[in-house]
Tab-separated table of C-alpha atoms in Angstrom:
chain	number	residue	atom	x	y	z
W	1	MET	CA	0.000	0.000	0.000
W	2	TRP	CA	1.379	3.357	-1.033
W	3	GLN	CA	1.070	5.851	1.791
W	4	LEU	CA	1.459	9.573	2.298
W	5	ILE	CA	4.692	9.335	4.255
W	6	ALA	CA	6.741	12.332	3.373
W	7	GLN	CA	6.670	15.288	5.678
W	8	ALA	CA	8.928	16.782	8.231
W	9	GLN	CA	5.888	18.665	9.412
W	10	PRO	CA	4.951	18.998	13.108
W	11	GLN	CA	2.103	16.943	14.580
W	12	GLY	CA	0.756	16.767	18.106
W	13	VAL	CA	2.199	17.648	21.469
W	14	GLN	CA	5.595	16.086	20.820
W	15	ASN	CA	6.247	18.696	18.137
W	16	THR	CA	6.244	21.756	20.398
W	17	ILE	CA	9.875	22.501	19.597
W	18	ASP	CA	9.255	22.407	15.881
W	19	THR	CA	6.163	24.570	16.274
W	20	LEU	CA	8.173	27.160	18.187
W	21	ALA	CA	10.862	27.004	15.520
W	22	ARG	CA	8.243	27.965	12.945
W	23	THR	CA	7.080	31.072	14.805
W	24	PRO	CA	6.574	33.798	12.172
W	25	ILE	CA	9.300	36.443	12.029
W	26	SER	CA	6.647	39.164	12.337
W	27	LEU	CA	5.540	37.736	15.681
W	28	ILE	CA	9.153	37.476	16.872
W	29	VAL	CA	9.764	41.125	15.990
W	30	TYR	CA	6.561	42.122	17.786
W	31	ILE	CA	7.509	40.198	20.960
W	32	ALA	CA	11.057	41.570	20.877
W	33	GLY	CA	9.675	45.090	20.482
W	34	ILE	CA	7.314	44.751	23.462
W	35	ALA	CA	10.100	43.233	25.578
W	36	THR	CA	12.422	46.090	24.627
W	37	LEU	CA	9.849	48.725	25.609
W	38	LEU	CA	9.219	47.020	28.962
W	39	ARG	CA	12.950	46.782	29.523
W	40	LEU	CA	13.391	50.510	28.879
W	41	VAL	CA	10.641	51.314	31.397
W	42	LEU	CA	12.154	49.052	34.040
W	43	PHE	CA	15.652	50.299	33.333
W	44	SER	CA	14.538	53.903	33.774
W	45	TYR	CA	12.848	52.983	37.047
W	46	THR	CA	15.833	51.103	38.472
W	47	LYS	CA	18.220	53.932	37.571
W	48	ALA	CA	15.943	56.575	39.088
W	49	VAL	CA	15.548	54.918	42.499
W	50	PRO	CA	18.138	56.245	44.989
W	51	THR	CA	20.471	53.657	46.465
W	52	HIS	CA	19.075	53.990	49.989
W	53	GLN	CA	15.509	53.331	48.751
W	54	ARG	CA	16.249	50.140	46.804
W	55	GLY	CA	14.210	47.409	48.413
W	56	THR	CA	12.252	44.336	47.322
W	57	GLY	CA	10.381	46.154	44.546
W	58	TRP	CA	13.602	47.475	43.077
W	59	ASN	CA	15.176	43.975	43.141
W	60	ILE	CA	12.163	42.482	41.371
W	61	ALA	CA	12.341	45.215	38.722
W	62	ARG	CA	16.088	44.641	38.259
W	63	ILE	CA	15.639	40.865	37.827
W	64	ALA	CA	12.754	41.396	35.394
W	65	ASN	CA	14.855	43.881	33.438
W	66	GLU	CA	17.725	41.383	33.142
W	67	ALA	CA	15.315	38.609	32.111
W	68	LEU	CA	13.802	40.792	29.394
W	69	ASP	CA	17.295	41.684	28.238
W	70	ALA	CA	18.120	37.991	27.874
W	71	ILE	CA	14.846	37.340	26.047
W	72	VAL	CA	15.492	40.093	23.506
W	73	TYR	CA	19.011	38.854	22.785
W	74	ALA	CA	17.773	35.258	22.492
W	75	LEU	CA	14.974	36.215	20.121
W	76	VAL	CA	17.277	38.231	17.894
W	77	PHE	CA	20.063	35.647	17.907
W	78	VAL	CA	18.007	32.475	17.514
W	79	PHE	CA	15.021	33.562	15.443
W	80	LEU	CA	16.430	36.399	13.355
W	81	LEU	CA	19.952	35.058	12.736
W	82	ILE	CA	20.313	31.352	13.469
W	83	ARG	CA	16.962	30.073	12.204
W	84	PRO	CA	16.817	31.925	8.868
W	85	PHE	CA	20.484	31.493	7.994
W	86	GLY	CA	21.932	28.705	10.136
W	87	ILE	CA	20.057	25.699	11.481
W	88	GLN	CA	16.499	24.671	12.267
W	89	ALA	CA	14.951	21.801	14.224
W	90	PHE	CA	12.359	19.480	12.723
W	91	THR	CA	10.508	16.392	13.888
W	92	ILE	CA	9.688	13.367	11.769
W	93	PRO	CA	6.048	12.271	12.039
W	94	THR	CA	5.983	9.682	9.250
W	95	GLY	CA	7.933	6.691	8.011
W	96	SER	CA	9.028	7.608	4.493
W	97	MET	CA	12.704	7.617	5.495
W	98	VAL	CA	12.693	4.503	7.725
W	99	PRO	CA	15.120	3.235	8.887
W	100	THR	CA	17.379	6.267	8.259
W	101	LEU	CA	14.873	8.477	10.065
W	102	LYS	CA	12.137	7.111	12.281
W	103	ILE	CA	8.845	8.548	13.430
W	104	ASN	CA	9.362	11.006	16.321
W	105	ASP	CA	13.046	11.543	15.562
W	106	TYR	CA	14.119	15.119	16.216
W	107	ILE	CA	16.626	16.344	13.661
W	108	VAL	CA	18.652	19.467	12.968
W	109	ALA	CA	18.862	20.719	9.402
W	110	ASN	CA	21.774	22.797	8.159
W	111	LYS	CA	20.268	25.752	6.285
W	112	ALA	CA	23.599	27.480	5.658
W	113	VAL	CA	25.280	24.752	3.607
W	114	TYR	CA	23.180	25.345	0.484
W	115	ARG	CA	23.842	29.057	0.587
W	116	TYR	CA	27.386	28.461	-0.619
W	117	SER	CA	27.151	25.029	-2.272
W	118	GLU	CA	24.755	22.976	-4.355
W	119	PRO	CA	22.869	19.896	-3.127
W	120	VAL	CA	24.547	16.661	-4.170
W	121	VAL	CA	23.215	13.177	-4.765
W	122	GLY	CA	22.879	11.294	-1.487
W	123	ASP	CA	22.065	14.342	0.642
W	124	ILE	CA	19.015	14.020	2.883
W	125	VAL	CA	17.173	17.235	2.123
W	126	VAL	CA	14.406	19.246	3.762
W	127	PHE	CA	12.390	21.108	1.130
W	128	LYS	CA	9.052	22.637	0.238
W	129	PRO	CA	7.154	20.271	-2.054
W	130	PRO	CA	5.454	21.514	-5.212
W	131	ALA	CA	1.743	22.209	-4.794
W	132	ARG	CA	0.849	19.008	-6.639
W	133	GLY	CA	2.876	17.076	-4.056
W	134	LEU	CA	0.472	18.021	-1.258
W	135	PRO	CA	-2.594	15.907	-0.525
W	136	ASP	CA	-5.866	17.793	-0.511
W	137	TYR	CA	-6.031	18.099	3.272
W	138	GLN	CA	-2.685	19.960	3.298
W	139	LYS	CA	-3.296	22.316	0.392
W	140	GLY	CA	-2.351	25.859	1.351
W	141	GLN	CA	-0.476	24.775	4.491
W	142	ASP	CA	3.173	25.361	5.340
W	143	VAL	CA	4.530	21.842	4.873
W	144	ASP	CA	8.108	20.592	4.622
W	145	TYR	CA	9.151	17.230	3.205
W	146	ILE	CA	12.358	15.317	3.839
W	147	LYS	CA	13.813	12.886	1.302
W	148	ARG	CA	17.074	11.641	-0.130
W	149	LEU	CA	18.315	13.448	-3.221
W	150	GLN	CA	18.589	10.914	-6.035
W	151	GLY	CA	19.054	13.084	-9.093
W	152	VAL	CA	20.312	16.556	-10.032
W	153	GLY	CA	20.191	18.502	-13.277
W	154	GLY	CA	21.588	16.397	-16.119
W	155	ASP	CA	20.985	13.039	-14.434
W	156	VAL	CA	18.799	10.356	-15.998
W	157	VAL	CA	17.233	8.384	-13.152
W	158	GLU	CA	15.232	5.198	-13.584
W	159	ILE	CA	14.027	2.417	-11.324
W	160	LYS	CA	13.688	-0.974	-12.991
W	161	ASP	CA	12.886	-4.203	-11.180
W	162	TYR	CA	13.608	-2.595	-7.739
W	163	VAL	CA	17.016	-1.283	-8.868
W	164	LEU	CA	17.765	2.429	-9.209
W	165	TYR	CA	19.847	3.436	-12.234
W	166	ARG	CA	21.537	6.800	-12.541
W	167	ASN	CA	22.876	7.646	-15.984
W	168	GLY	CA	22.660	3.989	-16.939
W	169	LYS	CA	24.585	2.705	-13.907
W	170	ALA	CA	22.977	0.503	-11.259
W	171	ILE	CA	23.312	2.172	-7.843
W	172	ALA	CA	23.897	0.274	-4.619
W	173	GLU	CA	21.424	1.558	-2.053
W	174	PRO	CA	22.138	0.013	1.352
W	175	TYR	CA	19.819	2.573	2.976
W	176	VAL	CA	16.737	1.416	1.033
W	177	HIS	CA	14.215	-0.800	2.803
W	178	TYR	CA	10.850	-2.252	1.913
W	179	THR	CA	8.492	-2.399	4.852
W	180	ARG	CA	5.000	-2.838	6.173
W	181	GLN	CA	3.436	-1.116	9.157
W	182	THR	CA	2.683	-3.124	12.263
W	183	GLY	CA	-0.352	-2.707	14.512
W	184	ASN	CA	1.506	0.258	15.959
W	185	SER	CA	1.342	2.853	13.192
W	186	SER	CA	4.747	4.248	14.154
W	187	GLU	CA	6.548	0.945	13.656
W	188	PHE	CA	7.641	-0.693	10.428
W	189	VAL	CA	9.064	-4.140	9.830
W	190	ASP	CA	11.179	-5.168	6.870
W	191	ILE	CA	9.728	-7.335	4.147
W	192	PRO	CA	11.422	-8.897	1.116
W	193	LYS	CA	11.376	-6.413	-1.719
W	194	THR	CA	9.581	-8.947	-3.887
W	195	ASP	CA	6.670	-8.797	-1.429
W	196	ALA	CA	6.295	-5.086	-2.155
W	197	PRO	CA	4.527	-3.797	-5.256
W	198	ARG	CA	6.969	-3.498	-8.148
W	199	TRP	CA	6.588	-0.127	-9.789
W	200	ASP	CA	9.253	0.935	-12.255
W	201	PHE	CA	9.947	4.649	-12.617
W	202	LYS	CA	11.205	7.067	-15.227
W	203	LEU	CA	10.984	10.781	-15.980
W	204	VAL	CA	9.729	11.584	-19.472
W	205	LYS	CA	8.981	14.661	-21.554
W	206	HIS	CA	5.269	14.742	-22.334
W	207	LYS	CA	3.044	17.603	-23.458
W	208	GLY	CA	5.979	19.965	-23.047
W	209	GLU	CA	6.380	19.034	-19.360
W	210	TYR	CA	8.424	16.606	-17.287
W	211	TRP	CA	6.196	13.760	-16.196
W	212	PRO	CA	7.038	11.194	-13.494
W	213	VAL	CA	5.884	7.793	-14.676
W	214	LEU	CA	5.289	4.859	-12.313
W	215	TYR	CA	4.387	1.697	-14.144
W	216	ASN	CA	4.496	-2.076	-14.381
W	217	GLU	CA	3.265	-4.515	-16.979
W	218	ASN	CA	-0.392	-3.818	-16.101
W	219	SER	CA	-0.679	-0.254	-14.822
W	220	LEU	CA	0.668	3.250	-15.308
W	221	ASN	CA	0.050	6.246	-13.012
W	222	ASP	CA	-3.418	4.931	-12.272
W	223	PHE	CA	-3.572	4.744	-8.476
W	224	GLY	CA	-5.052	7.364	-6.169
W	225	THR	CA	-1.892	9.009	-4.864
W	226	VAL	CA	-0.700	10.230	-8.267
W	227	PRO	CA	-1.671	13.904	-8.731
W	228	PRO	CA	-4.329	14.346	-11.425
W	229	GLU	CA	-1.867	16.369	-13.526
W	230	TYR	CA	-0.007	13.145	-14.266
W	231	VAL	CA	-2.913	10.761	-14.778
W	232	ALA	CA	-3.340	9.555	-18.362
W	233	ALA	CA	-6.824	8.103	-18.694
W	234	ASP	CA	-6.604	7.531	-22.435
W	235	PRO	CA	-5.076	4.124	-23.302
W	236	ASN	CA	-3.202	5.600	-26.264
W	237	GLU	CA	-1.626	8.239	-24.042
W	238	GLN	CA	-0.638	5.551	-21.555
W	239	GLU	CA	1.083	3.643	-24.335
W	240	GLN	CA	2.936	6.815	-25.366
W	241	LEU	CA	4.172	7.256	-21.817
W	242	ARG	CA	5.149	3.610	-21.519
W	243	ALA	CA	7.144	3.789	-24.741
W	244	ALA	CA	8.715	7.195	-24.041
W	245	GLN	CA	12.441	7.286	-23.377
W	246	PRO	CA	13.612	8.593	-20.007
W	247	VAL	CA	14.996	12.114	-20.079
W	248	ALA	CA	17.523	14.013	-17.999
W	249	ILE	CA	16.455	16.167	-15.090
W	250	PRO	CA	16.541	19.818	-16.233
W	251	PRO	CA	19.031	22.251	-14.657
W	252	GLY	CA	17.857	23.779	-11.391
W	253	PHE	CA	15.611	20.844	-10.500
W	254	PHE	CA	16.052	17.822	-8.226
W	255	LEU	CA	14.533	14.382	-7.771
W	256	MET	CA	13.757	13.351	-4.170
W	257	ILE	CA	12.905	9.761	-3.184
W	258	GLY	CA	12.331	8.196	0.237
W	259	ASP	CA	14.478	5.415	1.692
W	260	ASN	CA	11.383	3.450	2.748
W	261	ARG	CA	10.862	2.768	-0.905
W	262	ASN	CA	7.376	1.251	-0.892
W	263	ASN	CA	6.038	3.623	1.787
W	264	SER	CA	7.058	7.034	0.510
W	265	PHE	CA	5.051	9.650	-1.335
W	266	ASP	CA	7.846	11.341	-3.263
W	267	GLY	CA	9.146	12.566	-6.604
W	268	ARG	CA	8.185	9.334	-8.313
W	269	PHE	CA	4.579	10.454	-7.837
W	270	TRP	CA	4.656	14.231	-8.148
W	271	GLY	CA	7.872	15.059	-9.999
W	272	LEU	CA	10.739	17.452	-9.405
W	273	VAL	CA	11.700	20.041	-6.795
W	274	GLU	CA	12.966	23.502	-7.719
W	275	ARG	CA	16.228	24.827	-6.282
W	276	LYS	CA	14.445	27.694	-4.549
W	277	SER	CA	12.293	25.207	-2.620
W	278	ILE	CA	15.238	23.558	-0.853
W	279	ILE	CA	15.580	24.493	2.825
W	280	GLY	CA	18.576	22.588	4.123
W	281	ARG	CA	20.429	19.324	4.651
W	282	ALA	CA	19.583	17.026	7.551
W	283	GLU	CA	22.709	16.747	9.709
W	284	PHE	CA	21.978	14.805	12.877
W	285	ILE	CA	19.355	13.304	15.149
W	286	TRP	CA	19.444	14.918	18.589
W	287	PHE	CA	16.475	13.155	20.199
W	288	PRO	CA	15.694	10.533	21.370
W	289	PHE	CA	19.161	10.177	22.848
W	290	SER	CA	19.282	6.498	21.900
W	291	ARG	CA	19.150	7.639	18.267
W	292	TRP	CA	21.753	10.412	18.649
W	293	GLY	CA	24.046	10.595	15.627
W	294	SER	CA	24.645	11.996	12.170
W	295	VAL	CA	22.134	11.483	9.371
W	296	ARG	CA	23.513	9.841	6.278
């Protein structure tokens, strides 16, 4: 069963940190402004009180002033400098990257690295999906996905008989697993790849656009999770797509695919990601502590 397992989007109480990390800049500026005004009032008060009159009220005002000072510096440093240009925390609510990333892993993404370098094949990337990559219930929402980069501009990527080929060369993928969910929706167990549906993949040029094509001997882009833009209802059009030769990814675009190969809603379904939509590279898992380590 193909599932919508793609996002690095917060869900539930356990995602408080990620929710805080997404606080709008406008709100941060507003809070920092209010804190600054309060600090100025308290500072003026504490300076105006003569030394011999400084009692409990003065001490409370001084402590509050110092706390507000710390809050302002923290807001400016973390939310206006570090978050936009440095790093950001995310949580993983779904299993598209199992076992590399598991549900409820907390990760840190490096947002600075792609400011001075280009994403490379093998990177685990946080990005904004194209609109067609969002299910209906998430349309218009601020959603981030996390996947492994499998193709850059100029690459021809295919999947045939469970094997990924890049520019005609079979790629060893030790990180790829085929799984099924247990009774606990957050747990996945490995299954033989031959027990998973076999869907070959290629990117083709069709109607002047780049179409992702998932197919086997009986079907082609005809299951519910394929966006309607890429559904070919006409049998003749399906035959054209089946016969079409794979094409290279155009410059400035990227192909993202999940490691949990049969449980990932990714570029095989909805196509390519633009360079401007890339947020950062996943660097390490920081919680739970038993999972602490780099992400590769």
